[in-house]
Coordinates of C-alpha atoms in Angstrom, one line a residue:
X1 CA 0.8 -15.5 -12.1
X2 CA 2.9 -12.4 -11.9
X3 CA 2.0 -9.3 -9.5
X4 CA 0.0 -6.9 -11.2
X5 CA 1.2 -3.3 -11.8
X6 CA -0.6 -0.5 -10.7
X7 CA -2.1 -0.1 -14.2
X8 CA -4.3 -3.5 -13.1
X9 CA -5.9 -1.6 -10.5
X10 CA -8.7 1.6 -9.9
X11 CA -6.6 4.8 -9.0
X12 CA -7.8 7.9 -8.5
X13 CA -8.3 8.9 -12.8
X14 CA -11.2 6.8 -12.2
X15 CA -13.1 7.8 -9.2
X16 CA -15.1 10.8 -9.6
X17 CA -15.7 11.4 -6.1
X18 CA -13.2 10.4 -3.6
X19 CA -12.3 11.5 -0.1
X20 CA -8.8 10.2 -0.1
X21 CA -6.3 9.9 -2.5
X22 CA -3.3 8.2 -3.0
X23 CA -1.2 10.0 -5.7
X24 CA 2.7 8.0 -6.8
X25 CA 3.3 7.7 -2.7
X26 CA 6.6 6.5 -1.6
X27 CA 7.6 6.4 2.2
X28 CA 10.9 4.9 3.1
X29 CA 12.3 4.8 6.7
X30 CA 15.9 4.3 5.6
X31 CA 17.9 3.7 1.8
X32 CA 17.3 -0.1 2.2
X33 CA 13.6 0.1 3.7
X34 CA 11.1 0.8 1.4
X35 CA 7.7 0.6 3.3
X36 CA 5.7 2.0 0.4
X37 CA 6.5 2.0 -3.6
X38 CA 4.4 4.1 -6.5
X39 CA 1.5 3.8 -4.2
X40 CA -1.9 4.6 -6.1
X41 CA -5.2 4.4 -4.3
X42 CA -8.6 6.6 -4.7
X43 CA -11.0 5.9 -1.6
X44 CA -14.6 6.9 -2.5
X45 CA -16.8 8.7 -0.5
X46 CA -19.1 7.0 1.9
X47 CA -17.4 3.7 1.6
X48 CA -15.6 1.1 3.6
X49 CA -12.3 0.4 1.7
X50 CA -10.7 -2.8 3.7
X51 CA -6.5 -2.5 3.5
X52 CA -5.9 -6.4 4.1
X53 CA -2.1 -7.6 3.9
X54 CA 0.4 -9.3 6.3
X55 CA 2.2 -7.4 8.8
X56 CA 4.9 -4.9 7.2
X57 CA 2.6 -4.7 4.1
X58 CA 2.2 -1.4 4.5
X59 CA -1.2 -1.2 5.9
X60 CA -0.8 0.9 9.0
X61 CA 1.6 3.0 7.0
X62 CA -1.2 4.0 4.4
X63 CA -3.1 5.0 7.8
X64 CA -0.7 7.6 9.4
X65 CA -0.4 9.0 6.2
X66 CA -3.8 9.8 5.6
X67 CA -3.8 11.5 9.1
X68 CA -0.3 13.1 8.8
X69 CA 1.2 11.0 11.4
X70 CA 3.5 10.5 9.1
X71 CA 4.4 12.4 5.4
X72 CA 5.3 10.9 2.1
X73 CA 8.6 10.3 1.2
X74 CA 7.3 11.5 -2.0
X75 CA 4.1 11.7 -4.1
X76 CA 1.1 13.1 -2.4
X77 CA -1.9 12.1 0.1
X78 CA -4.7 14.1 -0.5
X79 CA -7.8 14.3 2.2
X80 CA -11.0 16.0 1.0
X81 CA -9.2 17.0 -2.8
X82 CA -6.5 19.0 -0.2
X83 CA -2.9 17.9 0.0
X84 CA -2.2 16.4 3.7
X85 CA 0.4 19.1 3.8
X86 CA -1.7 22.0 3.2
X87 CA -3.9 20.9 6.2
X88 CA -3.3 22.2 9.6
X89 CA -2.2 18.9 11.0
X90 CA -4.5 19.2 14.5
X91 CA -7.6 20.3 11.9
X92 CA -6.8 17.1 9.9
X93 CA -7.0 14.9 12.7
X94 CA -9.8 16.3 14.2
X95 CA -11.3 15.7 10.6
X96 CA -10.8 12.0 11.0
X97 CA -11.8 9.8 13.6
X98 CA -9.6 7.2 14.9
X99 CA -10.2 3.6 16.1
X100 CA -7.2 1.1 16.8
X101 CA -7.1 -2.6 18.9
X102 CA -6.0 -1.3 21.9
X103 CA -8.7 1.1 22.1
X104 CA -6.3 3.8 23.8
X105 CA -9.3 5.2 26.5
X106 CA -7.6 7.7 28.7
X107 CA -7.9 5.5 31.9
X108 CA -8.3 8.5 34.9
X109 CA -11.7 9.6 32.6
X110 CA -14.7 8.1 32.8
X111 CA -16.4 6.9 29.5
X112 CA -18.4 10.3 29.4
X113 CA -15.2 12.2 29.3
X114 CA -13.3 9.9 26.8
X115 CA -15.8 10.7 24.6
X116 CA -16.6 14.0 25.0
X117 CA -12.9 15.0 24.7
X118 CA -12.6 15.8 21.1
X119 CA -15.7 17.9 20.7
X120 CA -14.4 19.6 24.1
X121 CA -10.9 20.3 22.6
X122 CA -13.3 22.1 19.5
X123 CA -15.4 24.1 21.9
X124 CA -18.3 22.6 21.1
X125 CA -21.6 24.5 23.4
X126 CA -22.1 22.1 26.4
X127 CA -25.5 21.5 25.8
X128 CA -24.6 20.3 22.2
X129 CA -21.6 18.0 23.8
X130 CA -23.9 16.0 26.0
X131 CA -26.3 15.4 23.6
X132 CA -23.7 14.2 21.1
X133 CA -22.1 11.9 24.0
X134 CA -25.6 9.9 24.7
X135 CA -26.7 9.7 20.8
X136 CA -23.3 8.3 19.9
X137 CA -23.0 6.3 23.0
X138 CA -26.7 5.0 22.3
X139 CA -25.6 4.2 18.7
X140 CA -22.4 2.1 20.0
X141 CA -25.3 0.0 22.7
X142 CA -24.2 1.4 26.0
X143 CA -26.8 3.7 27.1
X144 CA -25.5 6.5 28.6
X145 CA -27.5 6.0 32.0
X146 CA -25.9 3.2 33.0
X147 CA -22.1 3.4 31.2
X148 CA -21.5 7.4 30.8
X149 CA -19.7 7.2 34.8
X150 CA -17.7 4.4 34.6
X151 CA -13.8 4.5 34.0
X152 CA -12.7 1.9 31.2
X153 CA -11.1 -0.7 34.1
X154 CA -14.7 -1.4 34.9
X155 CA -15.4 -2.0 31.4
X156 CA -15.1 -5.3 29.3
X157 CA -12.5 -5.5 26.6
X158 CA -15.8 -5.1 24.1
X159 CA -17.4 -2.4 25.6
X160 CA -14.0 -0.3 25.9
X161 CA -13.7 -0.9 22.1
X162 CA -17.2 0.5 22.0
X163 CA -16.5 3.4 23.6
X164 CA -13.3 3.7 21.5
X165 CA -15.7 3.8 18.2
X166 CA -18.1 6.0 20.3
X167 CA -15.0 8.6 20.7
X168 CA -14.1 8.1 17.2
X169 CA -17.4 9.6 15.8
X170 CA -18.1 12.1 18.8
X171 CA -16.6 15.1 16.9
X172 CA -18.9 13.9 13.6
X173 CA -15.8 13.2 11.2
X174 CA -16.9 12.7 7.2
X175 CA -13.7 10.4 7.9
X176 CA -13.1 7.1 10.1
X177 CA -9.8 5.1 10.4
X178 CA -9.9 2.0 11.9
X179 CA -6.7 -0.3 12.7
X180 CA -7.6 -3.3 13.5
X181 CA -9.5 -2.7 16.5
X182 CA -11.6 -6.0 16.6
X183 CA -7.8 -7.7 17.0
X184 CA -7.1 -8.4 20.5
X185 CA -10.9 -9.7 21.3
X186 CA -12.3 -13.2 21.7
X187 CA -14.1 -14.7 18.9
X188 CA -17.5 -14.2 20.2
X189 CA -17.0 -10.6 21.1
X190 CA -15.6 -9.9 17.7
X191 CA -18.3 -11.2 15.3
X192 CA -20.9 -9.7 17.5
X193 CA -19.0 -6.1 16.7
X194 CA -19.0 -6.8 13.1
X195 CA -22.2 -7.2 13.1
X196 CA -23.0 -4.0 14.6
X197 CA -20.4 -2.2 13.1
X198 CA -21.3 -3.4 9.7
X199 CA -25.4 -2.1 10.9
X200 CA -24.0 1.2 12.0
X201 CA -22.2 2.0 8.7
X202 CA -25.5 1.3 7.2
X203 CA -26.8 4.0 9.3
X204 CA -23.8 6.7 9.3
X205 CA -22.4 6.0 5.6
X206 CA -18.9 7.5 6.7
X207 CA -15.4 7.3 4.2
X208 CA -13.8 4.2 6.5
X209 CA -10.5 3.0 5.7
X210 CA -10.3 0.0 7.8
X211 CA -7.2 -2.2 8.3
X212 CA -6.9 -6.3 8.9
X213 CA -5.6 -9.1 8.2
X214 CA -8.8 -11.2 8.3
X215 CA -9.6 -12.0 4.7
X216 CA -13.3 -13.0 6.6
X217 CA -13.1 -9.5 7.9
X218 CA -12.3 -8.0 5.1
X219 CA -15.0 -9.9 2.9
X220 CA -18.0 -8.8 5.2
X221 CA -17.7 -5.3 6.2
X222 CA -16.0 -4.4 2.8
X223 CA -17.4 -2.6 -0.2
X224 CA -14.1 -3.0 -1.6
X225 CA -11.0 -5.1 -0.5
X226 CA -7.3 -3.4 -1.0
X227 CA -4.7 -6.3 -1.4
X228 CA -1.5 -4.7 -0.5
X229 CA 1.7 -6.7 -0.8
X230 CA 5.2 -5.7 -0.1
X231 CA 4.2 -1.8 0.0
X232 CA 2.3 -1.6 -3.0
X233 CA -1.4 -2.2 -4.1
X234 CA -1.8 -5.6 -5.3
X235 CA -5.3 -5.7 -6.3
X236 CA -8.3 -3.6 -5.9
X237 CA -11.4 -5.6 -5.2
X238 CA -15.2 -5.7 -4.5
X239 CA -15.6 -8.5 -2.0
X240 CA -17.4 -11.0 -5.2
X241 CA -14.9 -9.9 -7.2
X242 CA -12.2 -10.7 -4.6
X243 CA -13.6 -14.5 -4.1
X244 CA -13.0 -15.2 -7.9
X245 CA -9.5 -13.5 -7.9
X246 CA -7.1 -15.7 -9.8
X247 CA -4.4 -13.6 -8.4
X248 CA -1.9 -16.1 -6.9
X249 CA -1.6 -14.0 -3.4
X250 CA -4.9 -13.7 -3.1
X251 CA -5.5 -17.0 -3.8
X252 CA -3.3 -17.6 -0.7
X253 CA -5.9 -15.5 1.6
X254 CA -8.7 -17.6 0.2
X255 CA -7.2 -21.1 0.2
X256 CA -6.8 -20.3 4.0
X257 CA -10.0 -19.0 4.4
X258 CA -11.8 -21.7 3.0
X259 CA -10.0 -24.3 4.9
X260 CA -10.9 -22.4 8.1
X261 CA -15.0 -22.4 6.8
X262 CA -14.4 -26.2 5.6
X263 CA -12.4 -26.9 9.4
X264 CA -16.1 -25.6 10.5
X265 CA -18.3 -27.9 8.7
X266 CA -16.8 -31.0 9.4

């Protein structure tokens, strides 16, 4: 089966409500290196829109565009119906929370501190600050009692990760990025934070954009599934909808999926 075109797939002419959009993007790092291509993509409000691809799909890319780490070679990002570039790039980024696998706690602060850092860099009263720090370390389960003193060395690898995703929504972003950041941690560990991530979105109903690799992943925290492929948007998927995919790269994600369920069973 050939690759669908980007006329296959939702853009943004058919969302009436998105918070991101994807408009024709290219961004090329050299003449010979196209990392994205005609990129098309509407993100709706309040959902969790799962970028699953291989490494160098493009995934991360899409990302740092979205927070203006990086800018389109051409066509246009747009954040909240606003062009990336028209937003002050510190204002965008304190817009958007962001959670990646190596958790990136500053490790001289304690966990109160790490968190409290973003509405602290908005000037947030203090009273307001502290509150926020124990209801959004109470949402993450570490009460802030017993974890709010501690420096992330004294934490395990899925607590910091908490306290990564407690830092992330501190500063109450509409917006939440997310690049991999169950990677790097043992099985165990991992399903138990999909599980509670996959509650507290429940809860919070933020925009997530929310990168992996793990078709699994992808199918269980999803309410859509973005197959990219060599810089472009393969497919655009609800996770049912994604299972009975015919397309032959997809395919490839479920055949291997299903052989690691079937590897399970027996």
């Amino acid at each position: 089966m050939s690759a669908p075109t980007q006329s296959h797939v939702k853009t943004m002419s058919d969302e009436t409500d998105c918070a991101i959009e994807f408009s024709k993007v290219g961004y090329t790092v050299a003449p010979d290196r196209v990392v994205l291509s005609g990129f098309d993509l509407a993100i709706r409000r309040g959902e969790t829109l799962m970028l699953l691809g291989r490494s160098g799909s493009g995934k991360t890319t899409c990302l740092k565009l979205i927070n203006r780490l990086l800018t389109p070679s051409s066509g246009e990002v747009r954040v909240d119906r606003r062009s990336s570039r028209d937003w002050d790039p510190i204002q965008l980024r304190r817009h958007i929370g962001y959670a990646i696998q190596d958790v990136g706690l500053f490790p001289h602060y304690t966990v109160w501190q790490n968190v409290a850092l973003v509405p602290r860099l908005e000037k947030w009263a203090k009273r307001r600050i502290v509150s926020r720090v124990e209801e959004v370390l109470d949402l993450v389960g570490l009460p802030a009692q017993e974890f709010a003193a501690r420096y992330p060395s004294e934490l395990s690898g899925g607590q910091r990760q908490r306290v990564g995703l407690a830092r992330a929504l501190a500063a109450e972003p509409p917006i939440l990025l997310m690049d991999e950041p169950f990677g790097a941690l043992d099985p165990i560990t991992r399903a138990e934070l999909q599980l509670e991530f996959r509650n507290l979105q429940e809860k919070l109903r933020k925009t997530i954009v929310f990168v992996t690799h793990d078709v699994g992943e992808a199918l269980m925290l999803g309410d859509r599934i973005a197959l990219m492929d060599a810089g472009r948007l393969r497919s655009l998927d609800t996770p049912d909808e994604f299972l009975a995919s015919q397309d032959v790269v997809a395919q490839g994600y479920l055949a291997a999926f299903r052989a690691g369920y079937q590897a399970l069973q027996n």
